[in-house]
PDB file of C-alpha atoms in Angstrom:
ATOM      1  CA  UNK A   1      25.494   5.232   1.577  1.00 79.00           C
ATOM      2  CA  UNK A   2      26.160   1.825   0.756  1.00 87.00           C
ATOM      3  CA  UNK A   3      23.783   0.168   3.400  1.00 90.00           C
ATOM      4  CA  UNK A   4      20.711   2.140   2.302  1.00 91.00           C
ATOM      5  CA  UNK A   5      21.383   1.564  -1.288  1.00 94.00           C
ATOM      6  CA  UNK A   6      21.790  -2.273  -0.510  1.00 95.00           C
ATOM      7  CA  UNK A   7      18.605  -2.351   1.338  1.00 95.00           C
ATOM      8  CA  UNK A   8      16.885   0.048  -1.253  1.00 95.00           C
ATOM      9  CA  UNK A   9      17.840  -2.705  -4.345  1.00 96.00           C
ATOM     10  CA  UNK A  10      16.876  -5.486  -1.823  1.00 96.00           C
ATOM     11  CA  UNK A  11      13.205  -4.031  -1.428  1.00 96.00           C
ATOM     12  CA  UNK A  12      12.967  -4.027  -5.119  1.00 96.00           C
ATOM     13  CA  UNK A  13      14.547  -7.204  -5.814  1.00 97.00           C
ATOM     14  CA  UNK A  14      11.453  -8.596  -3.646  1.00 97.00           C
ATOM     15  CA  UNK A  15       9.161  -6.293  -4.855  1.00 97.00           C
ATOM     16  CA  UNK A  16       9.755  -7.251  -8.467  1.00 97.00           C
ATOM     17  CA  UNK A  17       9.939 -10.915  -7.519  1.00 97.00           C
ATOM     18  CA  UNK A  18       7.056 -10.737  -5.212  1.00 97.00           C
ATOM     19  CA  UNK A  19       4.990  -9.278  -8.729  1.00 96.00           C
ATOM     20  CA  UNK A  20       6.205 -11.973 -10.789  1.00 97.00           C
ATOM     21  CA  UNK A  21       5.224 -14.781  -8.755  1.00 97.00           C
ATOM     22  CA  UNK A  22       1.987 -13.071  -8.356  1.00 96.00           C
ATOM     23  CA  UNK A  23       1.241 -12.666 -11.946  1.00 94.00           C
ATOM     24  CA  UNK A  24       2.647 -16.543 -12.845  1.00 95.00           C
ATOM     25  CA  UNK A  25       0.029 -17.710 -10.339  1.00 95.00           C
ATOM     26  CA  UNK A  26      -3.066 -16.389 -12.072  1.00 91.00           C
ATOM     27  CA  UNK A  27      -1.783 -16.853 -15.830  1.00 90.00           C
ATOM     28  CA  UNK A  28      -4.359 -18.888 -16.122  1.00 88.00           C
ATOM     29  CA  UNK A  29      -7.114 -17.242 -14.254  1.00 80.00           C
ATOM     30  CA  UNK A  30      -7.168 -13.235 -14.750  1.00 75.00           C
ATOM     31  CA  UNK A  31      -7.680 -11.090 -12.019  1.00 75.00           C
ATOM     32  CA  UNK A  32      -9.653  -7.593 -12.385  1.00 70.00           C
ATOM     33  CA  UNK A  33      -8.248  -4.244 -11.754  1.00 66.00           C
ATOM     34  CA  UNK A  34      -8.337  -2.526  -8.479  1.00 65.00           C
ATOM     35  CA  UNK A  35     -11.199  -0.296  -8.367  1.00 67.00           C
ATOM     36  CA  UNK A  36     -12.778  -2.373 -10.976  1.00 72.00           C
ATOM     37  CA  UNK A  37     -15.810  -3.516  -9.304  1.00 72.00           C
ATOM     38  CA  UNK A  38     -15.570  -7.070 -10.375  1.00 74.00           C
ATOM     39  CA  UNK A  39     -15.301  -9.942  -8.359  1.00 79.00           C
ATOM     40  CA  UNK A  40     -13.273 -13.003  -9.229  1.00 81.00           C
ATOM     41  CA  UNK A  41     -15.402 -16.125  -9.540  1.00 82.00           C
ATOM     42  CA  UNK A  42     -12.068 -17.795  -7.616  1.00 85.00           C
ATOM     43  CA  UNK A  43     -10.530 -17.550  -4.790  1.00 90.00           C
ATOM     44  CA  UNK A  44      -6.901 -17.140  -5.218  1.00 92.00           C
ATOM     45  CA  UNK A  45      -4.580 -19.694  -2.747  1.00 93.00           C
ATOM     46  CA  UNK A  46      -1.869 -20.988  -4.580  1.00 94.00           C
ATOM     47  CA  UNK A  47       1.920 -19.189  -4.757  1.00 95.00           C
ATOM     48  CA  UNK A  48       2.139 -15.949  -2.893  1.00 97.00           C
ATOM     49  CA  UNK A  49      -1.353 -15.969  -2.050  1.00 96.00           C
ATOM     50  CA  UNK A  50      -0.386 -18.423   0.678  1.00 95.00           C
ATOM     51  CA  UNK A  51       1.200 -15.831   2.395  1.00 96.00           C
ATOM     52  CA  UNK A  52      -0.366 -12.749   1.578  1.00 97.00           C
ATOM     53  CA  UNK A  53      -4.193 -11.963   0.155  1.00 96.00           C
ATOM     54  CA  UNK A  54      -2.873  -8.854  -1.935  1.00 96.00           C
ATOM     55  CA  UNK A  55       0.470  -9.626  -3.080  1.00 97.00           C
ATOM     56  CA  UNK A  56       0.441  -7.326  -6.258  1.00 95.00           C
ATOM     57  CA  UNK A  57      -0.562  -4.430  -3.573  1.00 95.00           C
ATOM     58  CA  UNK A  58       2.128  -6.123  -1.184  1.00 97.00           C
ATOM     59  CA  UNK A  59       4.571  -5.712  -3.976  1.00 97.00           C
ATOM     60  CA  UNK A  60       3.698  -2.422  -4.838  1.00 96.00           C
ATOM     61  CA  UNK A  61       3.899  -1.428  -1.234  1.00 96.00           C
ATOM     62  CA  UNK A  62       7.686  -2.985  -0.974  1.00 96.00           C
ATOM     63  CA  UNK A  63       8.275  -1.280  -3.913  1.00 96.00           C
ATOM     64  CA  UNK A  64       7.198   2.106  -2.228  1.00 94.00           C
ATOM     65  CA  UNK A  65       9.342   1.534   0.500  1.00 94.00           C
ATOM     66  CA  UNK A  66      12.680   0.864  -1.224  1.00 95.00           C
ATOM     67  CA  UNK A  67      12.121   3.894  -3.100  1.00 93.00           C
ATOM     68  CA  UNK A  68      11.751   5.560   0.116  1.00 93.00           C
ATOM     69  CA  UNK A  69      14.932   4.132   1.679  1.00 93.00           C
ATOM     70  CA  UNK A  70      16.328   5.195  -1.490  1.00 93.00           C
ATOM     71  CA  UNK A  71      15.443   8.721  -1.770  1.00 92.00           C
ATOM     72  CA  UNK A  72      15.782   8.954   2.238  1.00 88.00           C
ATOM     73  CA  UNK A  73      13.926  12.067   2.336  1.00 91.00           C
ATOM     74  CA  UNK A  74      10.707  13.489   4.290  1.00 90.00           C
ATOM     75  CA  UNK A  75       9.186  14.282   1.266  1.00 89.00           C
ATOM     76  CA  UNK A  76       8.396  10.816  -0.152  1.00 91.00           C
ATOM     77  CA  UNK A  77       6.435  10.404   3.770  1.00 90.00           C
ATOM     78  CA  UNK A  78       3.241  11.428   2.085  1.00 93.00           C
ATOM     79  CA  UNK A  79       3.768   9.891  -1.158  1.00 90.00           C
ATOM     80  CA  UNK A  80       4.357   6.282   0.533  1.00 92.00           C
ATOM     81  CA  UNK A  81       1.061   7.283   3.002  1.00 94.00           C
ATOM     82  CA  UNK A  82      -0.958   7.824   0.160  1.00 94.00           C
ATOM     83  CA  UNK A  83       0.302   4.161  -1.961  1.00 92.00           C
ATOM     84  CA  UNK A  84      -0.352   2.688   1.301  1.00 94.00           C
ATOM     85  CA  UNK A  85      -4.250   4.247   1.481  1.00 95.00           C
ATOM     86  CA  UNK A  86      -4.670   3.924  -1.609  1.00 94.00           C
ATOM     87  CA  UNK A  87      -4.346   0.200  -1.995  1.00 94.00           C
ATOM     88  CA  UNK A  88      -5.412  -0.474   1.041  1.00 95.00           C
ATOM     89  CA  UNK A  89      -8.430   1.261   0.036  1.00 94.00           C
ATOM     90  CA  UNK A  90      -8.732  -0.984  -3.165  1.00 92.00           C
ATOM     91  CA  UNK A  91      -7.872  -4.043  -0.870  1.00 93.00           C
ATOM     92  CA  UNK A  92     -10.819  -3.377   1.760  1.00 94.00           C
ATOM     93  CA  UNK A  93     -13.540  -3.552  -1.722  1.00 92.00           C
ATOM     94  CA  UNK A  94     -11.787  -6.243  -3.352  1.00 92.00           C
ATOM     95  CA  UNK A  95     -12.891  -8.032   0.156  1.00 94.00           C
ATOM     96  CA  UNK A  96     -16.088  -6.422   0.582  1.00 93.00           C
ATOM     97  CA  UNK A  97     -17.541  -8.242  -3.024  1.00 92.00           C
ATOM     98  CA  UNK A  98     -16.178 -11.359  -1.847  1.00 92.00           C
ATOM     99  CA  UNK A  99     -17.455 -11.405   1.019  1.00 93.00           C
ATOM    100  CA  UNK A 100     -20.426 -10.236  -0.613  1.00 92.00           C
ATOM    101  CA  UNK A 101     -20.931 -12.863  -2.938  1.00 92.00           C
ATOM    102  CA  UNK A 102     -21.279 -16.843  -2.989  1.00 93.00           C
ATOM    103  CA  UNK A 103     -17.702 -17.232  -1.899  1.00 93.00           C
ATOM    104  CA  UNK A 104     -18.188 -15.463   0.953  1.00 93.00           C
ATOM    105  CA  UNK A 105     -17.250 -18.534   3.866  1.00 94.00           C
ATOM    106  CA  UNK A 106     -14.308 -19.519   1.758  1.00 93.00           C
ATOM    107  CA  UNK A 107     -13.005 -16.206   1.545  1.00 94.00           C
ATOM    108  CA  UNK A 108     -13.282 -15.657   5.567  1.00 94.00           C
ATOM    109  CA  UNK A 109     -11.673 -18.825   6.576  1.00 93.00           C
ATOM    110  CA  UNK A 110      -8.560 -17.516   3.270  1.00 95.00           C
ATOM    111  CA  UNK A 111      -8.987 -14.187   5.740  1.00 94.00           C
ATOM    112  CA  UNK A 112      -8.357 -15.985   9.243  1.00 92.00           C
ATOM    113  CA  UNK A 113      -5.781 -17.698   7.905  1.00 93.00           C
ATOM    114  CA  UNK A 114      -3.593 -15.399   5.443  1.00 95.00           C
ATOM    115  CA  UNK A 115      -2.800 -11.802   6.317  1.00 95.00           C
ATOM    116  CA  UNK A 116      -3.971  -8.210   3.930  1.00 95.00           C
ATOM    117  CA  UNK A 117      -0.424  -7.415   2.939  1.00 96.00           C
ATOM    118  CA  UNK A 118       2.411  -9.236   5.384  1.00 94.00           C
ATOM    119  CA  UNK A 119       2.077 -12.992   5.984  1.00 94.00           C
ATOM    120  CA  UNK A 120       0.675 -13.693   9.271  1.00 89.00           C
ATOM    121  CA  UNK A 121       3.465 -15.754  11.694  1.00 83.00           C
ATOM    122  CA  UNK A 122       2.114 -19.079  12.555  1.00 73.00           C
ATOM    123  CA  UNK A 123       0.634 -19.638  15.447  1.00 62.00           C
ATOM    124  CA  UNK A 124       2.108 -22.022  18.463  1.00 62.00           C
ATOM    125  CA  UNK A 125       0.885 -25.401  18.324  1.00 60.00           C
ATOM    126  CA  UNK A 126       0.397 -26.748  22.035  1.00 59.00           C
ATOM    127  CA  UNK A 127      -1.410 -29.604  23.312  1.00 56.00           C
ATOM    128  CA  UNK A 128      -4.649 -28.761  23.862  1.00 58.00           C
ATOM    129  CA  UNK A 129      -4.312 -25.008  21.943  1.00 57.00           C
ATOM    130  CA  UNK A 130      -7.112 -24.414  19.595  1.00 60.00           C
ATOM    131  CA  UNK A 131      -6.233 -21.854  17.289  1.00 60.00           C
ATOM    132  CA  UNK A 132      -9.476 -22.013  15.671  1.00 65.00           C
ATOM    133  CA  UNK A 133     -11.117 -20.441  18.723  1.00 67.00           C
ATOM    134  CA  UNK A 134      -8.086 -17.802  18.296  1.00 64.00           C
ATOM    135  CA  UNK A 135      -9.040 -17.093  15.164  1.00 69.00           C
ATOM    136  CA  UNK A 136     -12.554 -17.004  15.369  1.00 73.00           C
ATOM    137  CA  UNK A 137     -12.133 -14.414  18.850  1.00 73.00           C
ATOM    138  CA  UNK A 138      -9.472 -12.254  16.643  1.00 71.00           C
ATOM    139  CA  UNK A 139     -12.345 -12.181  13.194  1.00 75.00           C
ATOM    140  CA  UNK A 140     -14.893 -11.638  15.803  1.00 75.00           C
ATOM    141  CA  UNK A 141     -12.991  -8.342  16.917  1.00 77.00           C
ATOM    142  CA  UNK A 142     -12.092  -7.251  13.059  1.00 69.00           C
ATOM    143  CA  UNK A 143     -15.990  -7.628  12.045  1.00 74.00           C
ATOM    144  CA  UNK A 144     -17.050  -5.213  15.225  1.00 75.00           C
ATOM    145  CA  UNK A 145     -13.935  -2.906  14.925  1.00 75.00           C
ATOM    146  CA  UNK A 146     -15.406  -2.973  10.539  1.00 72.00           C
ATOM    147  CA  UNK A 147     -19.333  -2.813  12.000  1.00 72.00           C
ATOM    148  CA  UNK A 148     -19.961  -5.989  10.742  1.00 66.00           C
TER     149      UNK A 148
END
């Protein structure tokens, strides 16, 4: 059908583009691999980063997903479960050295602030609202819910 295949292409379209922008951000400062066991000496803030801590993952995710929509099928259920583990997986010790090394404080305020895989919505600003207590109560929560 038309409407699946438009929404398949469009998850693509932002999966590619969501890649590219990744990989223009850090052309000048490499990554590592997932599951390579090396921790960047940076932390990464700049272009989609902003919005999202993973975005290669994010993008292959999307990716996942339109080919999903695409196929429209049970069988690509597990196949899109496992992509999803699997970089979540790589995600969670990616995070683990950082917050394991020097740059731990500067990654866990990047954490408050920026979510895994979807950008975070901003939070209401109100007179008198502190969303730094909000976000300290919600990373107090992750770090018991992690046994941290």
């Amino acid at each position: 059908p038309p409407g699946r295949a438009l929404a398949a292409g469009g998850a693509l379209a932002a999966a590619v583009g969501l890649f590219l922008w990744a990989a223009w951000t850090n052309r000048a400062r490499k990554l590592g691999l997932a599951f390579g066991g090396r921790v960047s000496g940076h932390v990464q803030t700049g272009g989609p980063y902003r919005l999202v801590r993973h975005p290669f993952y994010a993008s292959y995710l999307l990716a996942f997903a339109g080919g999903a929509v695409a196929a429209w099928t049970p069988w690509v259920v597990p196949a899109l479960a496992a992509g999803a583990l699997t970089y979540w997986r790589a995600a969670r010790e990616e995070e683990a050295g950082f917050l394991a090394s020097e740059l731990a404080e500067s990654y866990r305020a990047y954490a408050r602030r920026v979510g895994m895989f979807l950008p975070r919505p901003p939070l209401p600003s109100f007179a008198g609202y502190d969303s730094t207590r909000l976000a300290a109560a919600t990373q107090a929560i992750y770090d018991e819910l992690n046994g941290k």
